[in-house]
Amino acid sequence: MDIAKRFPENPIIKPEDVKPSRKDFIVECVFNPGVFKYKDKIGLLCRVAERTKQKKGILSVPILENNKVKIIEINLRDPELEYNDVRKFRYKGKGYLTTLSHLRIAWSKDGRNFTVEEKPAICGEGEYETFGVEDCRVNIVEGRYLLTYTAVSENGVCVGLIETENFKDFKRLGIIFPPHNKDCVIFPEKIKGKYYALHRPTGLLLGGNFIWMSSSSDLIHWGNHRCIAKTRENMWDCERIGVNGPPIKTEKGYLILYHGADYNSRYCIGAMLLDPEDPSRVISRTQHPIMEPTEDYEKEGFFGNVVFNNGHIVEGDRLILYYGAADKYICGAEISISEIFDSLGI
Amino acid sequence: MDIAKRFPENPIIKPEDVKPSRKDFIVECVFNPGVFKYKDKIGLLCRVAERTKQKKGILSVPILENNKVKIIEINLRDPELEYNDVRKFRYKGKGYLTTLSHLRIAWSKDGRNFTVEEKPAICGEGEYETFGVEDCRVNIVEGRYLLTYTAVSENGVCVGLIETENFKDFKRLGIIFPPHNKDCVIFPEKIKGKYYALHRPTGLLLGGNFIWMSSSSDLIHWGNHRCIAKTRENMWDCERIGVNGPPIKTEKGYLILYHGADYNSRYCIGAMLLDPEDPSRVISRTQHPIMEPTEDYEKEGFFGNVVFNNGHIVEGDRLILYYGAADKYICGAEISISEIFDSLGI
């Protein structure tokens, strides 16, 4: 059952609210923000997906080469173009994305009205981000702001780590999970002397899109990889699952919101409770989504039928989600933590 | 150019030389051995792939459940069976292998005549090895025997680590690279204070089957992941590459033999030289294979057109490969290291 109370002003950030990073770019999507509090404000580290203005009969996409934008143009009738998904295509045997994403900060004092910064905060940099940076989580780990994000390039889709103290200067700490991996969050504190992360590697014939847990002493080197949750047949989360925002410490354990998609790529949000002593143990998992795409702005957009949050603000029993809708907008919703526990049967 | 001098007695170990691990099993393949010296003998830690005796019209495959063999039987006409590759199939949307692999030791005093032990040395154990253990590398790291191998299960294809002192007792050290990953080797010594490994994660639309390098302080937790070598278009290694045996320390740098496959899944062996100071830098890579499937026993077997070595013995300039041929046999060949350097143009 959908227990989310959506903001009446949704969507709260739309592509037209975001200034393109270049004159020849169009902002197609602003979505899936990392969420944080900094000083007296709420900040969203938004994923901004841009593309070049399209000419008739031509597919035109930007990539980065030596940290500079390069435009690739392909005739839509080129027999070597395989283009069946609005988000991606293959050309001459190689994969590409249709948009180039960067991360941009939006600030708010009331959590409802946001001002989007004029310029990107984090753009793709170096050889692991030539196709951009996506879907950032802002993890607060022992007081440090650690950003886990998807680094996309011809090398594959990996998890990168960035540290910041002020959301102005960003220090890259490298690739912490090799391809194909994304949807990584870090627990807010050490558990029995180790840091823990959740992430989403992808299997090929064997395995799937499951949630894994790993541990680390230094946040850079990760090991003890274990699969803690799988997709469930004939359910709303049968095709892929991955963690949404950072784990929420509660009296009952670590509360996790996660995304589940079915074979139609309909993305809903569910919840799990992890054992606080051994977070690889799932105490409970919701049978049904706690939020599903129901509104027009969730059902239709760049890639429809998607609700997907990368973060949240906790205020007592209120969990405020800033979520991506239809891979195009940022929206807000509130969920009661005690109602999530009800859905978890605990 | 193929510069390998094959043993005239090839294949040196055939499936009929291996006693099945159960009465109802048939050994289909013995191949891709890890190679080591122990006391005065050469040991091969062979991959033994077994299956149940097949009944007419039925596909029968063994898997492990709670560390015990369970036989799955599927009618070959079942419309939910997708079975186009002798090595694997899908059933009701899930992936399976047709064989179950364990690791078995073969010993030799002369390096030509091998005696295969009666019983497996290492069988799949626990939830990450329910579909078996495969393709072991025996890495000697600062005098320790560390086995990197492929752990296969419904969780995916991962890299596991085992330590042994005597090749009788084996201590599992967990999963060191999450799915989809295989073909992992560890450098023989620390470089500038860190251990290094090479491995082969797989990308989906983006990325590919490339060789990556990672570093570690404790051999358990790995980070600083970097892609060091990619497939090459329109060449013999256009579809996938991965490292074969452990890195060989030479005066010119670390010599790596690697496998390259083309779109027809023809597996050849090539070589690379890595900078001894910064092993992520490839100094040179062979344009052509140094060994390719040419003999009948390499061209026809369980999966034909494959030469694939997981290890070697170094004796001065002589590199003795014990390699898998056509995913069915173990064969031997000698290659001159100076001839490999000639192929590398150095």
PDB file of C-alpha atoms in Angstrom, chain A residues 13 36 42-46 104-108 114-117:
ATOM      1  CA  ILE A  13      12.103  20.958  -9.320  1.00  0.00           C
ATOM      2  CA  PHE A  36      21.603  16.490   3.132  1.00  0.00           C
ATOM      3  CA  ILE A  42      18.369  21.406   3.126  1.00  0.00           C
ATOM      4  CA  GLY A  43      20.522  20.622   0.118  1.00  0.00           C
ATOM      5  CA  LEU A  44      19.781  18.362  -2.821  1.00  0.00           C
ATOM      6  CA  LEU A  45      22.659  17.102  -4.915  1.00  0.00           C
ATOM      7  CA  CYS A  46      20.544  16.665  -8.023  1.00  0.00           C
ATOM      8  CA  ARG A 104      23.988  20.240  -9.172  1.00  0.00           C
ATOM      9  CA  ILE A 105      23.001  21.576  -5.786  1.00  0.00           C
ATOM     10  CA  ALA A 106      19.566  22.967  -4.961  1.00  0.00           C
ATOM     11  CA  TRP A 107      19.097  24.720  -1.597  1.00  0.00           C
ATOM     12  CA  SER A 108      16.020  25.319   0.515  1.00  0.00           C
ATOM     13  CA  PHE A 114      14.352  25.169  -3.752  1.00  0.00           C
ATOM     14  CA  THR A 115      16.831  27.373  -5.553  1.00  0.00           C
ATOM     15  CA  VAL A 116      19.004  25.535  -8.030  1.00  0.00           C
ATOM     16  CA  GLU A 117      22.595  26.734  -8.265  1.00  0.00           C
TER      17      GLU A 117
END
